Amino acid sequence: MDSPATDLSQKLSREAEAVCRQYLSNGRKHGNYWVVGDVDNTPGRSLYIRLSGPTRGKGAAGKWTDAATGEHGDLLDLIAANLNLSTLRDTLDEARRFLSLPRPEPPARQPQTPVARGSPEAARRLWAMGRPIAGTLAERYLSARGLKGLRSVGALRFHPNCYYWREDADVDDAPDAWPALLAKVTDTAGTLTGVHRIWLDPQTAEKAPLDPNRKAMGNLLGHAARIGSPTDILAVGEGLETMLSLRQALSSLTVAAALSGNHLAAFDPPADRRRLYVAIDNDGAGQAAFDALVERFADSDLHLLPLRPMLDDFNGDLRKCGIDEMRSHLRPQLSPVDVPTLPAVETG
């Protein structure tokens, strides 16, 4: 049986053009697509929405891609981003309103079976409780670090009261609760295996005064937080902010944050990849992780190319040097075959 979200997504796909005219009125029809600037209804030609096709699967009506950011989704995702809706419930309610459908009766609440703290199942439950980052403390935190235009990124969510278990707490002590930025950790198939949390100060939108103020849970080995649509070009590095900064400069680049030097060394790239960029933080751990990857894939066809920042990491480059200088620094490090596929480099 399909979920309510899947059912509504299919119903919306049958009315794809009407959805576009309602929420993206500054766009226009071009063949089998509705073309507009972005999910915020800005005039332009970057966002393409398919208007006809099957209700699910390849070529489905309602599927969209933003060529400028690489983000994509279905019409439910589009409505949520367009209206800055913070929960799935609000998004489904808006879809039903558009389709003139009644709201269903709530199902009887079933108690959840307890799961081990820090397990992949606990990570899945935490992720399900997150909301889009638009208008939240998480968006403020990222914006303050020079990271903008991320509200439609599906791999990021916000949790207003995320448990924090102190390292020195007794077994019977209750956890603290702080707002947190969540990042989804997945395997190469896109299956959620873990969640990365960055706890935030609700007053300043900076990192919370905790030690440590970031932790990951679930199955992390070989996996990463991935930002962007699957393409032939992938860059992997350590920190989430570092890799988001790299993608800010090279907007067509798909990036993966392995979340630590040790996990970077153990990263499993897609099996069909022939070229992998590795963002190396300017420290011993970053170089050691790159060296370990080179040794792991010495006998394979995978070609590893380092990307080195000007300062400590790419977020430092973005904040202190600016995006134009960052692009100029990155361009000579790219394989010539990749430069034409990354138009942001051309304008730097």
Short mmCIF file of C-alpha atoms in Angstrom, two decimals:
data_model
loop_
_atom_site.label_atom_id
_atom_site.label_comp_id
_atom_site.label_asym_id
_atom_site.label_seq_id
_atom_site.Cartn_x
_atom_site.Cartn_y
_atom_site.Cartn_z
CA MET A 1 0.00 0.00 0.00
CA ASP A 2 1.32 3.42 -0.92
CA SER A 3 1.98 5.97 1.81
CA PRO A 4 -0.19 9.14 1.98
CA ALA A 5 2.75 11.14 0.59
CA THR A 6 3.19 8.78 -2.38
CA ASP A 7 -0.54 8.77 -3.08
CA LEU A 8 -0.74 12.59 -3.02
CA SER A 9 2.42 12.92 -5.12
CA GLN A 10 0.82 10.75 -7.81
CA LYS A 11 -2.42 12.72 -7.69
CA LEU A 12 -0.47 15.98 -8.04
CA SER A 13 1.46 14.55 -11.01
CA ARG A 14 -1.83 14.18 -12.89
CA GLU A 15 -2.36 17.92 -12.39
CA ALA A 16 1.25 18.95 -12.96
CA GLU A 17 0.55 21.96 -15.17
CA ALA A 18 -2.14 23.26 -12.81
CA VAL A 19 0.29 22.92 -9.89
CA CYS A 20 2.90 24.91 -11.79
CA ARG A 21 0.45 27.65 -12.71
CA GLN A 22 -0.62 27.92 -9.07
CA TYR A 23 2.77 27.92 -7.34
CA LEU A 24 5.17 28.98 -10.12
CA SER A 25 3.14 31.62 -11.91
CA ASN A 26 6.26 33.47 -13.14
CA GLY A 27 7.22 30.48 -15.29
CA ARG A 28 5.95 29.37 -18.68
CA LYS A 29 5.25 26.18 -20.59
CA HIS A 30 7.99 25.04 -22.94
CA GLY A 31 7.14 21.80 -24.72
CA ASN A 32 6.62 19.10 -22.10
CA TYR A 33 8.13 21.23 -19.32
CA TRP A 34 7.28 24.18 -17.13
CA VAL A 35 10.31 26.46 -16.93
CA VAL A 36 10.98 28.99 -14.16
CA GLY A 37 13.92 30.43 -12.24
CA ASP A 38 13.69 28.48 -8.98
CA VAL A 39 11.31 27.02 -6.38
CA ASP A 40 10.68 30.54 -5.04
CA ASN A 41 8.96 31.48 -8.34
CA THR A 42 11.75 33.74 -9.54
CA PRO A 43 11.55 34.43 -13.28
CA GLY A 44 14.20 32.53 -15.20
CA ARG A 45 15.04 29.23 -16.88
CA SER A 46 16.91 27.12 -14.32
CA LEU A 47 14.08 24.98 -12.94
CA TYR A 48 12.39 22.40 -15.21
CA ILE A 49 9.19 20.52 -14.24
CA ARG A 50 7.98 17.63 -16.40
CA LEU A 51 4.29 18.13 -17.24
CA SER A 52 3.30 14.70 -18.57
CA GLY A 53 4.37 11.11 -18.20
CA PRO A 54 3.68 8.19 -15.84
CA THR A 55 2.70 8.87 -12.23
CA ARG A 56 5.84 7.21 -10.89
CA GLY A 57 9.26 5.97 -11.97
CA LYS A 58 11.48 7.22 -14.77
CA GLY A 59 10.09 10.19 -16.68
CA ALA A 60 7.23 10.68 -14.21
CA ALA A 61 5.13 13.82 -14.51
CA GLY A 62 5.87 16.38 -11.81
CA LYS A 63 9.54 15.49 -11.46
CA TRP A 64 11.72 18.61 -11.42
CA THR A 65 15.38 19.56 -11.48
CA ASP A 66 17.06 22.89 -10.79
CA ALA A 67 19.97 23.07 -13.23
CA ALA A 68 21.64 25.82 -11.19
CA THR A 69 21.75 23.91 -7.90
CA GLY A 70 21.35 20.27 -8.94
CA GLU A 71 18.41 19.86 -6.54
CA HIS A 72 15.42 17.78 -7.65
CA GLY A 73 12.23 16.26 -6.36
CA ASP A 74 8.52 15.73 -6.92
CA LEU A 75 5.61 18.15 -6.67
CA LEU A 76 5.29 17.65 -2.91
CA ASP A 77 8.92 18.75 -2.51
CA LEU A 78 8.24 21.72 -4.79
CA ILE A 79 5.19 22.87 -2.79
CA ALA A 80 7.09 22.54 0.49
CA ALA A 81 10.03 24.59 -0.81
CA ASN A 82 7.83 27.19 -2.50
CA LEU A 83 5.75 27.87 0.63
CA ASN A 84 8.60 27.26 3.12
CA LEU A 85 6.52 24.59 4.83
CA SER A 86 8.41 23.17 7.79
CA THR A 87 6.72 19.77 8.24
CA LEU A 88 5.52 16.92 6.05
CA ARG A 89 2.10 17.24 7.68
CA ASP A 90 1.76 20.86 6.55
CA THR A 91 2.89 19.90 3.04
CA LEU A 92 0.33 17.09 2.79
CA ASP A 93 -2.40 19.40 4.09
CA GLU A 94 -1.53 21.99 1.42
CA ALA A 95 -1.56 19.31 -1.29
CA ARG A 96 -5.00 18.14 -0.16
CA ARG A 97 -6.23 21.74 -0.15
CA PHE A 98 -5.01 22.20 -3.72
CA LEU A 99 -6.62 18.92 -4.81
CA SER A 100 -9.81 19.65 -2.81
CA LEU A 101 -9.40 16.43 -0.84
CA PRO A 102 -10.55 15.93 2.77
CA ARG A 103 -8.01 15.42 5.51
CA PRO A 104 -7.94 11.72 6.55
CA GLU A 105 -8.85 10.52 10.01
CA PRO A 106 -5.71 10.06 12.14
CA PRO A 107 -4.72 6.41 12.65
CA ALA A 108 -4.67 4.94 16.13
CA ARG A 109 -1.30 5.62 17.75
CA GLN A 110 0.86 2.52 18.10
CA PRO A 111 3.66 2.49 20.67
CA GLN A 112 7.12 2.33 19.15
CA THR A 113 9.41 -0.54 20.02
CA PRO A 114 12.51 0.77 21.83
CA VAL A 115 15.72 0.66 19.79
CA ALA A 116 19.37 0.89 20.77
CA ARG A 117 20.69 4.43 21.17
CA GLY A 118 22.89 5.39 18.22
CA SER A 119 21.70 2.52 16.00
CA PRO A 120 20.71 2.92 12.34
CA GLU A 121 17.05 2.49 13.33
CA ALA A 122 17.40 5.25 15.93
CA ALA A 123 18.94 7.42 13.20
CA ARG A 124 16.01 6.72 10.88
CA ARG A 125 13.52 7.69 13.58
CA LEU A 126 15.40 10.89 14.36
CA TRP A 127 15.54 11.82 10.66
CA ALA A 128 11.80 11.25 10.33
CA MET A 129 11.21 13.80 13.10
CA GLY A 130 13.25 16.49 11.34
CA ARG A 131 11.77 19.30 9.28
CA PRO A 132 13.05 21.31 6.28
CA ILE A 133 15.63 23.93 7.27
CA ALA A 134 13.81 26.87 5.63
CA GLY A 135 13.29 29.66 8.16
CA THR A 136 14.90 27.70 11.01
CA LEU A 137 17.90 28.12 13.28
CA ALA A 138 19.76 25.65 11.05
CA GLU A 139 19.38 27.92 8.03
CA ARG A 140 20.63 30.88 10.12
CA TYR A 141 23.66 28.85 11.22
CA LEU A 142 24.56 27.89 7.66
CA SER A 143 23.96 31.40 6.32
CA ALA A 144 26.34 32.84 8.91
CA ARG A 145 29.02 30.53 7.50
CA GLY A 146 28.44 31.82 3.97
CA LEU A 147 26.29 28.84 2.98
CA LYS A 148 23.11 30.06 1.30
CA GLY A 149 20.41 28.70 -1.00
CA LEU A 150 20.21 25.36 0.83
CA ARG A 151 16.59 25.34 1.96
CA SER A 152 15.54 22.81 -0.70
CA VAL A 153 18.47 20.43 -0.05
CA GLY A 154 16.86 17.15 0.91
CA ALA A 155 19.87 15.84 2.84
CA LEU A 156 19.55 18.59 5.49
CA ARG A 157 16.87 18.91 8.18
CA PHE A 158 16.28 20.73 11.45
CA HIS A 159 15.22 19.32 14.82
CA PRO A 160 14.12 21.85 17.47
CA ASN A 161 14.79 19.58 20.47
CA CYS A 162 17.39 16.95 19.69
CA TYR A 163 18.63 14.87 22.61
CA TYR A 164 22.24 15.37 23.68
CA TRP A 165 23.76 12.66 25.87
CA ARG A 166 26.76 14.04 27.76
CA GLU A 167 29.89 11.91 27.73
CA ASP A 168 30.28 12.09 31.53
CA ALA A 169 26.59 11.55 32.37
CA ASP A 170 25.47 8.73 34.62
CA VAL A 171 23.41 5.93 33.11
CA ASP A 172 20.22 7.18 34.78
CA ASP A 173 20.73 10.86 33.88
CA ALA A 174 18.21 12.36 31.45
CA PRO A 175 19.67 13.85 28.26
CA ASP A 176 19.73 17.55 27.45
CA ALA A 177 17.78 18.81 24.43
CA TRP A 178 19.12 21.41 22.00
CA PRO A 179 18.16 22.52 18.49
CA ALA A 180 20.20 20.68 15.87
CA LEU A 181 21.06 20.67 12.19
CA LEU A 182 20.66 17.14 10.85
CA ALA A 183 22.46 15.70 7.83
CA LYS A 184 21.38 12.38 6.31
CA VAL A 185 24.15 9.79 5.89
CA THR A 186 23.52 7.33 3.05
CA ASP A 187 25.18 4.50 1.18
CA THR A 188 25.80 4.52 -2.57
CA ALA A 189 22.21 3.34 -3.18
CA GLY A 190 20.81 6.31 -1.27
CA THR A 191 19.64 4.26 1.73
CA LEU A 192 19.79 6.11 5.05
CA THR A 193 22.40 4.50 7.30
CA GLY A 194 22.96 7.29 9.84
CA VAL A 195 22.44 10.92 10.82
CA HIS A 196 24.98 13.62 11.63
CA ARG A 197 23.94 16.20 14.25
CA ILE A 198 25.30 19.69 14.88
CA TRP A 199 23.73 21.15 18.02
CA LEU A 200 22.98 24.88 17.93
CA ASP A 201 22.65 27.70 20.44
CA PRO A 202 19.02 28.93 20.22
CA GLN A 203 20.08 32.49 21.08
CA THR A 204 22.98 33.00 18.69
CA ALA A 205 22.47 30.34 15.98
CA GLU A 206 26.14 29.40 16.51
CA LYS A 207 27.26 25.93 17.59
CA ALA A 208 25.92 25.07 21.04
CA PRO A 209 28.32 25.37 24.00
CA LEU A 210 28.75 21.60 24.21
CA ASP A 211 31.83 19.40 23.99
CA PRO A 212 31.57 17.88 21.49
CA ASN A 213 28.88 19.90 19.74
CA ARG A 214 28.58 17.50 16.78
CA LYS A 215 28.10 13.74 16.67
CA ALA A 216 27.04 11.12 14.15
CA MET A 217 24.91 8.06 14.81
CA GLY A 218 24.13 4.89 12.88
CA ASN A 219 26.27 2.93 10.43
CA LEU A 220 28.86 5.38 9.08
CA LEU A 221 31.74 3.28 7.76
CA GLY A 222 32.12 3.83 4.03
CA HIS A 223 29.09 6.12 3.88
CA ALA A 224 28.63 9.92 3.78
CA ALA A 225 26.21 12.84 3.81
CA ARG A 226 25.64 13.46 0.09
CA ILE A 227 24.53 16.77 -1.42
CA GLY A 228 23.43 16.99 -5.06
CA SER A 229 22.09 14.73 -7.77
CA PRO A 230 24.17 11.71 -8.85
CA THR A 231 26.48 12.72 -11.71
CA ASP A 232 29.77 11.59 -13.20
CA ILE A 233 31.64 14.02 -10.93
CA LEU A 234 31.88 13.52 -7.17
CA ALA A 235 33.98 15.18 -4.49
CA VAL A 236 34.37 13.74 -1.00
CA GLY A 237 35.87 15.35 2.10
CA GLU A 238 35.55 15.50 5.85
CA GLY A 239 33.29 18.20 7.30
CA LEU A 240 29.74 19.02 6.27
CA GLU A 241 30.39 22.78 6.11
CA THR A 242 33.59 22.19 4.14
CA MET A 243 31.82 20.21 1.44
CA LEU A 244 28.83 22.56 1.31
CA SER A 245 31.32 25.38 0.74
CA LEU A 246 32.96 23.49 -2.12
CA ARG A 247 29.56 22.99 -3.73
CA GLN A 248 28.76 26.67 -3.19
CA ALA A 249 31.72 27.50 -5.40
CA LEU A 250 31.16 24.71 -7.93
CA SER A 251 27.37 24.55 -8.02
CA SER A 252 27.11 21.55 -10.36
CA LEU A 253 29.41 19.42 -8.22
CA THR A 254 27.91 16.58 -6.18
CA VAL A 255 29.67 16.37 -2.82
CA ALA A 256 29.88 13.88 0.03
CA ALA A 257 30.91 14.65 3.62
CA ALA A 258 32.45 11.61 5.31
CA LEU A 259 32.38 13.56 8.63
CA SER A 260 35.88 12.65 9.89
CA GLY A 261 39.35 11.86 8.62
CA ASN A 262 39.03 8.19 9.52
CA HIS A 263 35.71 7.86 7.73
CA LEU A 264 37.09 9.73 4.72
CA ALA A 265 39.85 7.13 4.46
CA ALA A 266 37.17 4.40 4.51
CA PHE A 267 34.79 6.06 2.02
CA ASP A 268 33.27 3.75 -0.61
CA PRO A 269 32.72 5.61 -3.90
CA PRO A 270 30.10 4.40 -6.40
CA ALA A 271 31.35 1.31 -8.20
CA ASP A 272 31.12 2.90 -11.66
CA ARG A 273 33.11 6.00 -10.75
CA ARG A 274 36.38 6.48 -12.61
CA ARG A 275 37.39 9.84 -11.13
CA LEU A 276 37.01 11.03 -7.53
CA TYR A 277 37.98 14.43 -6.16
CA VAL A 278 39.13 14.44 -2.53
CA ALA A 279 38.91 17.68 -0.57
CA ILE A 280 41.90 17.72 1.76
CA ASP A 281 41.76 19.89 4.87
CA ASN A 282 45.06 21.65 5.48
CA ASP A 283 46.17 19.39 8.32
CA GLY A 284 47.81 16.05 8.90
CA ALA A 285 44.54 14.14 9.19
CA GLY A 286 43.35 15.34 5.78
CA GLN A 287 46.56 14.33 4.04
CA ALA A 288 46.62 10.98 5.87
CA ALA A 289 43.05 10.25 4.70
CA PHE A 290 43.97 11.05 1.09
CA ASP A 291 47.07 8.86 1.28
CA ALA A 292 44.95 6.00 2.67
CA LEU A 293 42.47 6.34 -0.22
CA VAL A 294 45.30 6.35 -2.76
CA GLU A 295 46.66 3.14 -1.25
CA ARG A 296 43.21 1.49 -1.14
CA PHE A 297 42.53 2.13 -4.81
CA ALA A 298 46.09 1.75 -6.14
CA ASP A 299 45.16 -1.35 -8.15
CA SER A 300 41.80 -0.06 -9.41
CA ASP A 301 40.72 2.13 -12.31
CA LEU A 302 39.65 4.92 -9.94
CA HIS A 303 41.63 8.13 -10.42
CA LEU A 304 41.92 10.23 -7.25
CA LEU A 305 42.49 13.98 -7.58
CA PRO A 306 43.18 16.21 -4.56
CA LEU A 307 41.45 19.55 -4.02
CA ARG A 308 43.37 21.74 -1.58
CA PRO A 309 42.06 24.91 0.10
CA MET A 310 43.95 28.18 0.44
CA LEU A 311 43.41 28.25 4.21
CA ASP A 312 42.52 25.52 6.71
CA ASP A 313 39.47 24.25 4.81
CA PHE A 314 37.06 25.32 2.09
CA ASN A 315 34.62 26.98 4.49
CA GLY A 316 37.47 29.19 5.66
CA ASP A 317 38.22 29.98 2.00
CA LEU A 318 34.59 30.88 1.32
CA ARG A 319 34.23 33.14 4.36
CA LYS A 320 37.59 34.89 4.29
CA CYS A 321 38.56 34.93 0.60
CA GLY A 322 35.20 35.03 -1.17
CA ILE A 323 33.67 32.81 -3.79
CA ASP A 324 35.40 34.38 -6.81
CA GLU A 325 38.90 33.89 -5.38
CA MET A 326 37.91 30.39 -4.29
CA ARG A 327 36.80 29.48 -7.83
CA SER A 328 40.01 30.86 -9.31
CA HIS A 329 42.02 28.77 -6.84
CA LEU A 330 40.02 25.60 -7.61
CA ARG A 331 39.98 25.75 -11.39
CA PRO A 332 43.63 24.69 -12.00
CA GLN A 333 43.06 21.71 -9.69
CA LEU A 334 40.22 20.31 -11.81
CA SER A 335 40.70 17.81 -14.60
CA PRO A 336 40.31 19.71 -17.92
CA VAL A 337 37.52 17.34 -18.92
CA ASP A 338 35.45 18.46 -15.93
CA VAL A 339 35.77 22.22 -16.31
CA PRO A 340 33.07 22.54 -19.03
CA THR A 341 30.60 20.58 -16.86
CA LEU A 342 31.03 23.06 -13.98
CA PRO A 343 29.82 26.38 -15.42
CA ALA A 344 30.22 28.17 -12.11
CA VAL A 345 33.98 27.96 -12.60
CA GLU A 346 33.72 29.84 -15.87
CA THR A 347 32.22 32.92 -14.19
CA GLY A 348 34.70 33.09 -11.32
#
